[in-house]
Structure formats: C-alpha cells, structure tokens
Amino acid sequence: MNKILIYTVVMLAATLEASAQQDSVKQLKDQTLQEVQVVTRRPGMIRSRGAVNAATITSAELTKAACCNLGESFTTNPSVDVSYSDAATGAKQIKLLGLSGTYVQMLSENIPNYRGVAAPYSLGYIPGPWMQSIQVSKGASSVKNGYESITGQINVEYKKPQLTDQVNANIYGNTMAKFEANADGSVHLTDKWSIGMMLHYEDKYKDHDNNDDGFMDEPNVRQYNSQLRWAYFSPNYIYQAGIRAMKEDRNGGQTMHGGHAMASNGMLYKIGIETQRYETFAKNAFIFDQEHNSNIALILNGSFHQMNSEYGVKDFDVIQRNFYAQLLFETDFTPMHNLATGLSLNHDYYNEWFVNPYLDILTSASSYVAPSAKPNRGITSKETTYGAYAQYTFNLNDKLILMAGVRGDHTVDGKSFFTPRTHIKWAPNDIISLRASLGKGHRYVHPLAENSYLLGTSRSIAYNYDARYVNDTNPYGLSYQSLFEPGETQLEEAWNYGVSTAMNIPLFGKTMQLNAEYYYTDFKQQTIIDYDTDPDYLFIVSTRDKSYSHTFQIDATYPLVQGMTVTAAYRRNIVKSTYGGELLDKPLQSKYKGLFTVSYKPGVGLWQFDATLQLNGGGRMPKPYRMADGNMSWDENFKGFEQVSAQVTRWFRHFSIYLGGENLTGFKQKNPIINASNPWGRGFDPTLIYGPVQGAMFYLGIRFNLEKKDSI
C-alpha cells in the first residue's frame, strides 16, 4: 500500500511539473514585455526584541520537515531536544537547558496546558498542520502565566479564524505504515465574527520489529482530534473561544511472530493506553484606552483527561480535571513604562486507581509486603492555588529594557510561596545585545501520573520514599523512610540564572546572526527518578540533596548564497543529581549536541531543499548489575551518535508535495529493551533509552491551500 501511495504521488508531481512547464512556455510566447518578479522569504526563526531570551518558530520553519505533531517540530531547532522516554509506549519528552520537559511550562495560546497525566504523550496531541507558530523562551520567563516555568516556556499558537478565509489540508504517509490526514478551514461570518474548524486523523496500523527483539519498535497509534473555535473583534472588545476533543488508542508490546516468553495464561506482554481528552477555553479583552494600550482581560480554561492503561498484568487508570482562570490588567503609562497585574486560580483534581493486585507500588512506610498480598487501591488528590502578580517593564527605545515581576501563590492546604523574576536587556548598538535573567520556579509533582510509562518495567516502583541500604530486614536489604503521605503532592523549587548575547555581524556583504548563552539551574527541592540504588526498584524520590544543570550554547546563522541559509550550533550539558547519597551525572542524558542545518530555496521558490545533521553526545547509563550468567547487564556509558534528516518540497500555486527521510544514518540503540526475551521475569526494562529505536524512515506528503480572494 505504501509503494502504491508513493508511486501515485510521484507520478502526480511529475505530471503537474510538466504541465506547469508547458504553461510557462506558452506564457513566454504570448508576452511582449519581460516580467519582473520580486521574491521575499519569510524567516523561519524570529528572535525576540524584548528582555526575555525568546524566539518564534514560524510556519516557514515548520514546513522544513514533516512536522506531524508538536514533538516533531524541533528537528531543526538547536535549543530543544525531543527524545523517546521508553521503547514500548512511544512516550516522548522535550528537553530544554539539559532538563526534562516537566520543567518547561507548556502553554497553548498563553494558557497553561498539558500538565500532569497529559505530560508523557502531550507532544503527540497537537497536530503540526494546526500550528501557526511556536514561541520558545529560555529561563524563568514571565510571571504572567504562573509559577511553573523553571527552564522556560513553549507556547503554541494555533491558526486563527479571524486572519483569513481559507481551507487547508495535508495528507501524509511513511514507511512505518503511518497514515495521517489533516484539514482546517475558517470563514468570516461578518466583519467582526469568524469561525474555524480543525480536524486530524492518524493511524499507524502495522507492527514493525526491525531489530527482531520480539517487541514493536513503535506502538500502533490511532488518534481522532478536532477543534472548533470562533472569534469576535471590535475596537473595544475582543472575544475568542473554542472547544477541543481527542481520542487516542496506543497499543504496543510483543508482536505475534516468533517464539516469545508468555505469561502462565499464554498471553503475550502487551501495552494498551486509551486516552480521552476534552478542553474548552474563552478569552475576553476589554480595551478602554487605546492610546495607552490599557485593557482588562479574563481568561478561562477547563479540561478533562482520562487515561486507562495496561502494562502486562499491571493496570493503571487516571482521571484529571483542571480549571484555570486569570483576570489581568495591563497599561502603558508612557511609551517607556508598562505595568501588568493579575489574579489567577488553578484547580486540579486527580483520581489515580491501581486496579490490579499485582501492581507492586509502595505507598506507605509499613513493612515489606509481597506484591500478591497487596489490594487494589486508589489515590485522590486535589490542589487549588490562588495567585496574584505584578510585573513592571521599563523600555528605553529597545536599547535598555528592564522587566521585573513577582507573584505570590497560596494553596487551600496552607502552603504559600513567592516567585520573583527579573530580565534585563542592553543593546548599545544594532550589532550586539546582552541579556541577563534571574528567577525562581515551582512545580507540583504527581509522580506516577507524570511518569506512567515507567510501569512498563519489571522493577517495583517506590515513590514518596528515601531508600538506604541498612540491613537485611526484607528480601531486598532496604529500609524505607516515608517522605510524605500517600496522595500528598510535593512542590519542586529551583532558581534559574542566565546570560546571553545576540550579535548581527556584517560579513561579506551579508549579516551573520551569532548567539551565545549560559544557563544555570539550581534545585532547592527536586523529585528524581533513581535507577541506581537497587536494580529491582525504581525510587521516585523528593529530595533536597544537591541537584543542578549547567548549559552552554553557541549558534550561528548565515545566508551563504542567494536562497540558501545555514545554521550551526553546539551545546554542552552538565546535569547532576544526588542518587543514594552520591552526586552523579543524570543517566541517559547526552553531554553535548551539535547541529548543522541547510535550507535552499532557489529562484522564485518553486523548489525547497532542507537537510539537518545532529551530533548527539554520549553519557552515563544507570549503574549496571551482574546478572545470573555472570555478565554485566549493560555498559556503564553509551557512546555518541549521528542522525541525518532531509526533505525536498515542490511548491505549486495551491499545494505542495514533500518527500523526505529521518534518521538516514540508520543508527539504532542496541538492545533498547533490556531482557526483551523474558518480559515477565526479573530485569525486564524498556525505559533505558538514550537514542532512536528504529532505523531510517521515509515519508511522502501533500499540502493543499485554498485562500479566498476577498479575504480580510
């Protein structure tokens, strides 16, 4: 089926190309005057002129790769890494400033979103064709959107119905038997009212086991996703609202071919995750003084997320309900002085239910209990947090900008915390600008909901505990000390410090953009995943022991020739945490990353060629252990590896065809699933992932666009 699809689209492209050439020749014969064409290129990355170190990834950048979803939108980005969390569920995570995506505040149109149980798979919940742009800010960011930003913010802006009347569609297929179809459209009902609709369907329908370990290289995923939104714009009042609904079925685990270890009932080891998510939002802005940009806004957002999951014989179900509200006021006293203040309310409700007695999870400080004797149980938790903030910005002609903000938050269970943040930018001339930032961030932790993919391992999971080797009081030689009560959430706390410089250097008649930055994140309290203390346990530990991250990055972009832009970047990560009383490198973390991209769109822009080379450095594996046969379970460290991706796009008037490939070097992590031959026994672990689990993949797609002539 894939070969037929590829052949059909290629033949269609060839026919249309020939037709376009014939039309061009005919037009040339009929013309008596030479036509002059003015071609402009929209930049793929736009650096912020404000105090915060931020950049906007535009739609031009997003079309340089397949960009099927948010997780695949950072292929050409030097700052953001996206990697698999495990080799069985397909969960992915973002890494920014050397730390996992839980420390990045995810926003959708500046509304905090995709938290808690949604975090492990949220990168697949936002289809790429829906996105208008992505804003990535580093450091503590602004206090307007809450207290959760520690390493930065990633804000997704969806296509807006008020911008233009249009219809878009995208069809995609790849050699891993994945098919995707997207469509979106918007209509101007009146000069003030607009409505838009977005639809998404994806289906990966065939098992792939290219490394022949008996497990799917990727789970089969079927997703239905939709969004309906409307907008009203007038000089003094702006209203935007929408509803979203998503259903996803994710199935992985052992395949049917070959002889594999089964449970006593003859079952293969299977992983199934069913997800339903519903959201609604509303934004209201009242503009009462346009001269001073004075306005009051009310933002409301609600979501319901239900996940039912099965890992072998372990079952874990979660329901999360969230309500968020913000009332804000903003005004410019003068062009130099801006004040923003606001009130916020965030309510989370979690119901986590362990529905199988064989789920070996410790949730109390009682003596060791055999897994078979543990009952079914659920944990319910509620968090209601009230907050207030004020942020002042001084701007002297974009030459000197000072932004200082503070917010205070209080929970209904009596906790209070303050979040100060400061950003400074100084641009003495048009060539160089300097930035510095200092800020604090906090984050509530839901250990199992946020890390549910860990249930795929045969290790027992102990959370809310500090584990130390003390005696032989139980079969594992461990004693357990409870750090907090079951169901009680813990608050992570960290300071982030950053300095950066951006330079526009004239070079050979063109301008090279050179950026260098350093960030330091210092945790005062952190929840860590401890793989090192004991090979039979995963300890999810809340600790005040030393934990930090140093990140240094330098990148340069230069228009090498007409129509061609190249980017080169290097980043060094030093990330350490305390595991079992010992300060160690964070496991499964690459120590460096190199990136080289080239984009070439010659002439009038009918063709576009994009290629990316990623150099991923080596790092530390969790401490290995000696197996029954006398061999070590794995090497102490993993080596670096390279990845190459490329895409060719042919543009037509109302559509484009793109053909590309990912991981063209074919690198695959050797034995990504530990003890894959015996998933029911000791030592089975699919979560020790540092690199890709599948080889080269090729894809083909077509994008359609139809815009009305009388669009506003």
XYZ file of C-alpha atoms in Angstrom:
712
model
C 0.000 0.000 0.000
C 2.849 2.403 0.849
C 4.553 1.721 -2.508
C 1.315 2.409 -4.398
C 0.795 5.661 -2.467
C 4.354 6.854 -3.117
C 4.181 5.907 -6.823
C 0.853 7.702 -7.264
C 2.017 10.943 -5.653
C 5.331 10.927 -7.536
C 3.543 10.456 -10.871
C 1.104 13.220 -9.946
C 4.009 15.550 -9.155
C 5.734 14.726 -12.445
C 2.553 15.366 -14.431
C 1.888 18.662 -12.683
C 5.512 19.728 -13.122
C 5.306 19.067 -16.874
C 2.017 20.927 -17.068
C 3.490 23.884 -15.186
C 6.460 23.999 -17.538
C 4.169 23.934 -20.615
C 2.080 26.774 -19.184
C 5.238 28.782 -18.523
C 6.460 28.290 -22.112
C 3.063 29.327 -23.505
C 3.043 32.445 -21.362
C 6.544 33.376 -22.552
C 5.456 33.097 -26.211
C 2.474 35.353 -25.632
C 4.380 38.035 -23.690
C 5.931 41.065 -25.381
C 7.355 42.565 -22.167
C 9.707 40.843 -19.748
C 8.109 40.126 -16.371
C 9.891 41.256 -13.204
C 9.249 39.125 -10.099
C 10.013 40.283 -6.547
C 10.554 37.324 -4.214
C 10.526 37.633 -0.423
C 11.381 34.948 2.111
C 9.644 34.685 5.447
C 12.245 33.893 8.146
C 11.895 30.543 9.840
C 13.089 31.851 13.215
C 12.400 35.316 14.633
C 14.359 36.427 17.684
C 12.529 38.463 20.310
C 13.404 42.154 20.713
C 12.234 42.093 24.338
C 14.028 41.405 27.604
C 13.281 37.671 27.629
C 15.559 35.388 25.588
C 12.882 34.047 23.257
C 12.389 33.053 19.629
C 9.382 32.358 17.422
C 9.355 29.319 15.135
C 7.227 30.376 12.166
C 5.219 28.295 9.713
C 8.108 28.671 7.238
C 10.341 26.728 9.617
C 7.658 24.153 10.388
C 7.389 23.158 6.705
C 11.100 22.259 6.546
C 10.224 18.826 7.961
C 7.173 16.584 8.057
C 6.160 18.152 11.398
C 3.309 15.733 12.041
C 2.904 16.992 15.612
C 4.496 19.268 18.187
C 7.105 16.652 19.078
C 8.418 16.641 15.501
C 8.554 20.440 15.219
C 12.002 20.862 16.759
C 14.070 18.835 14.283
C 15.897 21.951 13.075
C 15.925 23.752 16.452
C 19.290 23.981 18.272
C 17.774 24.619 21.711
C 15.068 21.979 22.134
C 15.641 18.214 22.135
C 12.875 15.645 21.707
C 13.532 12.004 22.570
C 11.701 8.807 23.470
C 11.173 8.149 27.172
C 10.897 4.413 26.637
C 10.944 1.810 23.873
C 7.468 0.371 24.435
C 4.848 3.119 24.799
C 6.229 5.733 22.387
C 6.180 8.403 25.110
C 8.356 11.395 24.171
C 9.746 14.236 26.201
C 11.159 17.661 25.497
C 14.491 18.655 26.980
C 15.381 22.318 27.414
C 18.538 23.564 29.148
C 19.519 19.947 29.743
C 16.432 19.109 31.804
C 13.279 17.149 31.014
C 10.110 18.720 29.712
C 8.362 18.675 33.086
C 10.397 21.796 33.904
C 9.210 23.537 30.733
C 5.858 25.245 31.116
C 3.655 24.194 28.205
C 1.206 26.833 27.005
C -1.451 26.883 24.311
C -2.061 30.483 23.282
C -0.573 31.629 26.614
C -2.826 29.356 28.690
C -1.044 26.748 30.893
C -1.891 23.358 29.447
C -0.921 19.669 29.048
C 0.159 19.144 32.642
C 0.124 16.104 34.869
C -1.192 12.929 33.269
C -1.106 14.542 29.801
C 2.639 15.233 30.001
C 4.097 11.873 28.768
C 2.198 11.909 25.442
C 1.244 15.584 25.032
C 3.752 16.176 22.215
C 1.537 13.981 20.033
C -1.686 15.752 20.992
C -1.023 18.900 18.906
C -1.034 18.216 15.132
C 1.637 20.084 13.199
C -0.708 21.460 10.480
C -2.787 23.165 13.184
C 0.081 25.336 14.397
C 0.602 28.910 13.272
C 3.808 29.356 15.281
C 5.706 28.211 18.376
C 7.350 30.555 20.880
C 10.293 29.171 22.857
C 11.591 31.230 25.779
C 14.517 30.229 27.990
C 14.983 30.808 31.666
C 12.402 31.732 34.260
C 10.254 33.708 31.756
C 7.377 35.959 32.778
C 5.298 35.678 35.967
C 2.080 36.315 33.994
C 1.472 32.662 33.133
C 2.129 31.175 36.555
C 4.886 29.816 38.759
C 5.713 26.582 36.900
C 8.329 27.768 34.419
C 11.798 26.669 35.605
C 13.824 26.214 32.418
C 11.498 28.051 30.056
C 8.166 28.141 28.259
C 6.907 26.683 24.999
C 3.775 28.397 23.709
C 1.793 27.050 20.746
C -0.266 29.456 18.665
C -2.983 27.777 16.598
C -4.230 29.066 13.263
C -6.653 31.917 13.848
C -10.025 32.065 12.042
C -10.011 35.886 12.036
C -6.858 36.152 9.912
C -8.170 34.928 6.563
C -10.840 32.816 4.890
C -9.069 29.693 3.787
C -9.116 25.919 3.551
C -6.018 23.794 4.173
C -5.412 20.060 4.012
C -2.474 17.737 4.486
C -2.053 14.035 3.658
C 0.982 12.123 4.878
C 2.293 8.551 4.779
C 5.573 6.892 5.766
C 7.383 3.586 5.502
C 6.435 2.683 9.092
C 2.826 2.222 7.910
C 1.649 5.501 9.388
C -1.058 7.496 7.623
C -2.224 10.992 8.503
C -4.912 13.352 7.237
C -5.497 16.914 8.396
C -7.940 19.617 7.376
C -8.718 23.072 8.657
C -10.848 25.920 7.428
C -12.116 29.319 8.535
C -14.914 31.625 7.455
C -15.667 35.294 8.129
C -19.336 35.345 9.075
C -19.348 39.159 9.348
C -16.700 41.859 9.525
C -16.384 41.053 13.250
C -17.288 37.356 13.652
C -15.142 34.453 12.395
C -15.305 30.706 12.898
C -12.729 27.986 12.315
C -12.588 24.195 12.383
C -9.586 21.822 12.573
C -9.650 18.038 12.069
C -6.949 15.420 12.457
C -6.780 11.669 11.938
C -3.756 9.399 12.205
C -3.333 5.651 12.105
C -0.211 3.541 12.447
C -1.687 0.210 11.570
C 1.154 -2.307 11.160
C 3.574 -3.935 13.628
C 7.275 -3.255 12.994
C 10.072 -5.148 14.708
C 13.178 -4.370 12.686
C 15.621 -5.311 15.452
C 13.856 -8.676 15.935
C 13.659 -8.466 19.724
C 10.000 -9.536 19.716
C 8.689 -6.047 20.586
C 7.240 -3.386 18.333
C 9.760 -0.655 17.549
C 6.910 1.831 17.931
C 3.385 1.340 19.261
C 0.434 1.400 16.900
C -1.443 4.662 17.450
C -4.866 5.687 16.221
C -5.962 9.230 17.042
C -9.022 11.368 16.309
C -8.603 15.056 17.110
C -10.789 18.103 16.492
C -11.009 21.754 17.441
C -13.813 24.267 16.848
C -13.157 27.929 17.603
C -14.716 31.312 16.990
C -13.645 34.924 17.413
C -15.157 38.392 17.672
C -13.068 41.527 17.074
C -14.158 45.120 17.568
C -12.213 48.258 18.519
C -13.082 47.961 22.225
C -13.829 44.272 22.797
C -12.144 41.024 21.707
C -13.591 37.579 22.337
C -12.109 34.199 21.438
C -13.400 30.779 22.454
C -13.158 27.160 21.435
C -13.656 23.503 22.256
C -11.336 20.573 21.582
C -11.849 16.826 21.715
C -9.359 13.995 21.263
C -9.450 10.208 21.442
C -6.334 8.077 21.134
C -5.638 4.341 21.304
C -1.989 3.355 21.764
C -1.017 -0.340 21.587
C 2.491 -1.756 21.899
C 4.374 -4.677 23.350
C 5.247 -8.088 21.968
C 4.453 -8.983 18.367
C 2.940 -12.248 17.178
C 5.903 -13.521 15.158
C 8.487 -15.918 16.586
C 8.517 -17.660 19.941
C 8.392 -15.296 22.901
C 8.070 -15.715 26.638
C 4.418 -15.649 27.669
C 2.588 -15.497 30.962
C 1.242 -18.655 32.512
C -2.092 -17.990 30.815
C -0.426 -17.924 27.389
C -0.615 -14.144 26.946
C 1.919 -12.013 25.132
C 3.241 -8.988 27.011
C 1.032 -6.157 25.745
C 0.775 -2.466 26.479
C -2.507 -0.652 25.869
C -3.260 3.003 26.608
C -6.668 4.539 25.917
C -6.963 8.318 26.249
C -9.835 10.753 26.034
C -9.295 14.489 26.411
C -11.742 17.397 26.230
C -10.986 21.110 26.578
C -12.783 24.410 26.384
C -11.449 27.947 26.643
C -12.623 31.556 26.456
C -10.705 34.844 26.255
C -12.312 38.235 26.835
C -10.440 41.523 26.468
C -11.921 44.978 27.135
C -9.847 47.809 25.641
C -10.815 51.119 27.296
C -7.825 53.314 26.381
C -6.246 52.534 23.039
C -3.710 55.358 23.299
C -2.136 53.749 26.373
C -2.971 50.166 25.383
C -4.991 49.827 28.574
C -7.116 46.718 28.827
C -8.682 44.234 31.196
C -8.855 40.573 30.184
C -10.490 37.461 31.584
C -9.132 34.055 30.534
C -10.928 30.784 31.335
C -9.862 27.232 30.523
C -11.132 23.811 31.542
C -10.004 20.291 30.657
C -10.923 16.673 31.342
C -8.316 13.960 30.727
C -8.929 10.243 31.220
C -6.295 7.569 30.652
C -6.841 3.813 31.063
C -3.623 1.862 30.707
C -2.431 -1.732 30.877
C 1.184 -2.907 31.133
C 1.248 -6.691 31.016
C -0.833 -7.562 34.065
C -0.497 -4.128 35.672
C -3.414 -1.738 35.237
C -3.343 1.975 35.992
C -6.230 4.391 35.404
C -6.169 8.169 35.891
C -8.684 10.976 35.645
C -7.504 14.586 35.804
C -9.801 17.594 35.844
C -8.407 21.102 35.605
C -9.884 24.581 35.783
C -7.820 27.713 35.206
C -8.833 31.363 35.386
C -6.890 34.594 35.104
C -8.031 38.192 35.432
C -5.413 40.669 34.254
C -4.916 44.375 33.760
C -2.236 45.981 31.607
C -1.411 49.547 30.644
C 1.350 51.716 29.230
C 1.727 54.783 31.457
C 4.072 56.173 28.820
C 5.899 54.527 25.884
C 8.693 53.750 28.393
C 6.678 52.372 31.324
C 4.368 49.348 31.314
C 2.551 47.681 34.187
C 0.802 44.304 34.165
C -1.053 42.910 37.175
C -3.367 39.981 37.603
C -5.119 37.353 39.699
C -5.155 33.636 38.916
C -6.871 30.471 40.077
C -5.802 26.936 39.257
C -7.650 23.815 40.414
C -6.514 20.241 39.744
C -8.322 17.046 40.672
C -6.598 13.671 40.281
C -8.056 10.216 40.749
C -5.385 7.531 40.268
C -6.587 3.952 40.523
C -4.456 0.821 40.685
C -6.905 -1.830 39.521
C -4.700 -4.933 39.660
C -3.353 -6.541 42.861
C -0.071 -7.425 41.133
C 0.897 -3.788 40.712
C 3.874 -3.602 43.072
C 3.888 0.005 44.243
C 4.855 1.089 47.748
C 2.740 3.912 49.136
C 3.256 3.681 52.900
C 6.106 3.217 55.386
C 4.843 -0.151 56.590
C 6.899 -3.316 56.459
C 7.592 -5.047 53.179
C 4.527 -6.742 51.738
C 4.642 -9.276 48.916
C 3.030 -7.984 45.708
C 0.457 -10.766 45.621
C -0.878 -9.666 49.016
C -1.442 -6.023 48.087
C -5.050 -4.896 47.480
C -6.423 -2.684 44.747
C -6.313 0.956 45.769
C -6.818 4.475 44.553
C -5.286 7.825 45.391
C -7.308 11.010 45.115
C -5.707 14.444 45.392
C -6.962 17.997 44.957
C -4.983 21.184 44.525
C -6.446 24.662 44.496
C -3.979 27.515 44.166
C -4.777 31.240 44.257
C -2.215 33.668 42.916
C -1.524 37.354 42.314
C 1.253 39.001 40.348
C 2.646 42.356 39.272
C 5.176 42.971 36.506
C 6.815 46.272 35.580
C 8.668 46.889 32.295
C 10.931 49.839 31.535
C 11.798 50.223 27.835
C 14.176 52.887 26.572
C 13.769 52.695 22.783
C 14.548 48.953 22.795
C 18.097 49.873 23.856
C 17.663 49.222 27.562
C 14.799 47.044 28.816
C 14.214 46.070 32.426
C 11.395 43.662 33.298
C 10.821 42.816 36.965
C 7.953 40.721 38.269
C 6.841 38.952 41.403
C 3.912 36.705 42.160
C 2.608 35.115 45.317
C 0.559 31.910 45.407
C -1.353 30.212 48.208
C -2.919 26.749 48.314
C -6.049 25.757 50.190
C -3.984 23.343 52.310
C -1.951 26.243 53.703
C 1.167 26.417 51.542
C 2.407 29.815 50.363
C 5.313 30.575 48.046
C 6.728 33.551 46.180
C 8.130 33.667 42.658
C 10.383 36.619 41.774
C 11.786 37.030 38.240
C 13.931 39.699 36.591
C 15.136 40.180 32.998
C 17.485 42.839 31.630
C 18.418 43.605 28.033
C 21.022 46.111 26.896
C 21.591 46.835 23.197
C 24.212 49.584 22.864
C 24.043 49.427 19.051
C 22.492 47.470 16.193
C 25.252 44.847 16.251
C 25.123 43.450 19.778
C 22.573 42.948 22.542
C 23.149 41.490 26.006
C 20.605 39.797 28.260
C 20.604 38.560 31.836
C 17.867 36.838 33.813
C 17.235 35.620 37.334
C 14.138 33.857 38.531
C 12.534 31.194 40.623
C 10.114 28.441 39.634
C 7.906 25.955 41.462
C 6.124 22.831 40.290
C 3.712 20.374 41.898
C 4.656 16.743 41.292
C 2.344 13.819 40.560
C 4.980 11.081 40.382
C 3.106 8.224 38.747
C 0.670 10.204 36.589
C 3.552 12.157 35.028
C 5.739 9.079 34.591
C 3.184 6.362 33.856
C 5.423 4.849 31.137
C 7.655 3.573 33.978
C 5.033 0.899 34.677
C 6.387 -0.967 31.665
C 9.443 -2.080 33.625
C 9.534 -5.179 35.834
C 11.128 -3.117 38.592
C 8.954 -2.338 41.589
C 8.167 1.348 41.901
C 8.553 3.043 45.262
C 7.637 6.705 45.405
C 7.475 9.171 48.295
C 10.460 7.286 49.788
C 14.129 7.661 50.556
C 15.890 4.296 50.257
C 19.128 3.414 52.029
C 20.977 0.110 52.415
C 20.973 -0.534 56.166
C 20.329 -4.200 56.970
C 18.617 -7.345 55.759
C 15.179 -6.641 57.229
C 13.450 -7.592 53.966
C 14.272 -9.591 50.823
C 15.801 -6.528 49.149
C 18.022 -5.411 52.045
C 16.366 -1.986 52.053
C 14.710 0.121 54.659
C 12.057 2.606 53.655
C 11.529 6.032 55.139
C 8.395 7.851 54.080
C 8.948 11.442 52.964
C 5.271 12.378 52.747
C 1.860 10.775 52.934
C 0.250 8.825 50.070
C -1.681 11.166 47.805
C 0.113 14.243 49.108
C 1.824 16.231 46.385
C 5.270 17.745 46.685
C 6.455 21.096 45.401
C 9.679 21.297 43.425
C 11.656 24.510 43.777
C 14.540 25.851 41.682
C 16.421 29.034 40.798
C 17.438 29.738 37.222
C 20.201 32.128 36.215
C 21.045 33.051 32.625
C 23.182 35.344 30.488
C 23.123 35.585 26.700
C 24.328 37.707 23.845
C 22.988 38.120 20.306
C 25.088 39.685 17.556
C 24.345 40.752 13.984
C 27.770 40.730 12.363
C 28.278 42.178 8.857
C 30.240 39.603 6.876
C 30.950 39.599 3.109
C 28.023 41.880 2.362
C 25.566 39.811 4.409
C 24.680 39.528 8.099
C 25.603 36.598 10.322
C 23.457 36.093 13.417
C 25.627 34.820 16.272
C 24.164 33.858 19.654
C 25.843 32.605 22.810
C 24.222 31.787 26.145
C 24.805 30.174 29.524
C 22.159 28.991 31.977
C 22.446 27.535 35.461
C 19.519 25.815 37.188
C 19.901 25.121 40.916
C 17.269 22.930 42.595
C 16.358 23.540 46.205
C 13.922 20.620 46.134
C 13.513 18.136 43.309
C 11.760 14.855 42.602
C 14.184 12.472 40.899
C 13.887 9.007 39.364
C 16.555 6.816 40.974
C 17.655 3.893 38.786
C 20.941 3.426 40.671
C 20.162 2.446 44.252
C 18.805 -1.045 43.528
C 18.339 -2.965 40.231
C 14.953 -4.295 41.350
C 13.460 -0.915 42.238
C 12.738 2.483 40.754
C 12.670 5.072 43.512
C 10.822 8.308 42.749
C 12.323 10.468 45.456
C 11.646 14.004 46.632
C 14.966 15.320 47.867
C 16.774 18.478 48.953
C 20.158 16.993 48.093
C 22.365 18.763 45.564
C 20.978 18.851 42.024
C 21.810 21.265 39.208
C 22.232 21.845 35.486
C 24.809 23.913 33.560
C 24.098 24.588 29.881
C 26.273 26.497 27.424
C 25.198 27.023 23.801
C 26.538 28.879 20.779
C 24.815 29.035 17.387
C 25.249 30.979 14.153
C 23.011 31.523 11.110
C 24.301 32.872 7.808
C 22.777 33.352 4.307
C 25.578 31.629 2.413
C 24.289 32.354 -1.113
C 21.061 33.709 -2.566
C 18.232 31.478 -1.317
C 20.473 29.369 0.958
C 20.703 29.688 4.748
C 22.911 27.575 7.006
C 22.824 27.210 10.796
C 25.474 25.646 13.026
C 25.097 25.132 16.777
C 26.862 23.457 19.692
C 25.512 22.880 23.196
C 27.201 21.446 26.277
C 25.135 19.994 29.156
C 26.383 19.261 32.679
C 23.438 17.791 34.599
C 23.936 16.192 38.009
C 21.695 14.923 40.803
C 22.209 13.054 44.044
C 21.288 9.365 43.865
C 21.518 7.344 47.079
C 23.735 9.993 48.651
C 26.135 10.152 45.671
C 26.331 13.106 43.249
C 26.226 11.610 39.727
C 25.598 12.634 36.145
C 21.952 12.298 35.238
C 21.604 8.950 33.427
C 20.535 8.707 29.758
C 21.494 12.374 29.204
C 23.730 13.336 26.260
C 26.578 15.569 27.373
C 26.596 17.618 24.197
C 24.695 18.273 20.996
C 25.854 19.600 17.655
C 23.505 20.751 14.906
C 24.046 21.770 11.296
C 21.131 22.700 9.027
C 20.957 23.952 5.462
C 17.873 25.282 3.676
C 17.946 26.166 -0.018
C 15.055 27.737 -1.918
C 16.441 28.921 -5.273
C 14.965 31.300 -7.823
C 11.296 32.111 -7.398
C 10.870 29.447 -4.731
C 9.264 26.565 -6.601
C 11.687 24.093 -5.026
C 12.991 23.851 -1.480
C 15.750 21.579 -0.140
C 16.319 21.096 3.602
C 18.814 18.913 5.451
C 19.780 18.568 9.117
C 22.717 16.831 10.808
C 22.514 16.162 14.555
C 25.509 15.077 16.636
C 24.376 13.589 19.944
C 26.993 13.121 22.622
C 27.447 10.123 24.885
C 26.527 9.914 28.545
C 26.044 7.747 31.617
C 23.854 4.682 31.895
C 22.317 3.770 35.268
C 24.660 1.638 37.348
C 24.805 -1.857 35.783
C 24.439 -5.016 37.829
C 25.804 -8.531 37.472
C 23.289 -10.989 36.025
C 22.880 -14.675 36.836
C 25.189 -15.710 33.977
C 27.993 -13.561 35.375
C 27.803 -10.846 32.694
C 27.065 -7.193 33.385
C 23.558 -6.041 32.480
C 24.819 -3.189 30.237
C 27.781 -0.880 29.716
C 28.436 1.924 32.177
C 28.260 4.582 29.435
C 26.726 4.992 25.999
C 28.525 6.456 23.002
C 27.567 9.416 20.838
C 25.751 9.004 17.532
C 24.755 10.988 14.435
C 21.400 11.480 12.738
C 20.580 12.991 9.355
C 17.192 14.118 8.060
C 16.363 15.651 4.683
C 13.338 16.881 2.752
C 12.591 18.104 -0.777
C 9.498 20.248 -1.400
C 7.947 21.260 -4.731
C 5.645 24.275 -4.472
C 2.656 24.875 -6.741
C 0.052 27.607 -6.643
C -2.396 25.926 -4.277
C -0.469 22.944 -2.989
C 2.971 21.479 -2.405
C 4.432 17.970 -2.413
C 7.172 16.985 0.006
C 9.370 13.893 0.166
C 11.838 13.229 2.961
C 13.555 10.892 5.339
C 14.522 10.790 9.007
C 17.440 9.095 10.751
C 19.057 8.466 7.366
C 22.252 7.319 9.109
C 20.215 4.332 10.309
C 21.523 4.478 13.889
C 19.520 2.393 16.356
C 20.146 1.856 20.031
C 21.381 -1.681 20.530
C 19.062 -3.705 22.767
C 16.704 -0.829 23.670
C 14.617 -3.249 25.740
C 16.576 -4.982 28.471
C 15.768 -8.704 28.795
C 13.199 -8.487 25.989
C 13.089 -12.292 25.757
C 11.524 -12.550 29.221
C 9.198 -9.589 29.930
C 7.583 -11.480 32.797
C 10.859 -12.009 34.632
C 13.400 -10.029 36.631
C 15.375 -7.411 34.740
C 12.870 -6.533 32.012
C 13.143 -2.793 31.318
C 12.146 -0.756 28.217
C 12.823 2.650 29.844
C 16.636 2.889 29.458
C 16.501 4.870 26.219
C 19.130 7.338 25.040
C 18.742 7.135 21.236
C 16.390 6.172 18.402
C 14.803 2.728 18.484
C 14.108 2.478 14.761
C 16.282 2.933 11.687
C 15.813 5.076 8.604
C 12.254 6.162 7.820
C 10.962 7.759 4.583
C 7.796 9.765 4.117
C 5.730 11.450 1.441
C 3.016 14.064 1.763
C 0.986 16.719 0.018
C -0.276 20.036 1.385
C -3.263 21.913 -0.056
C -4.153 25.569 0.422
C -7.105 27.497 -0.975
C -7.445 31.119 0.061
C -10.325 33.394 -0.948
C -9.505 36.482 -2.997
C -11.694 38.701 -0.846
C -10.135 37.658 2.449
C -9.877 40.384 5.049
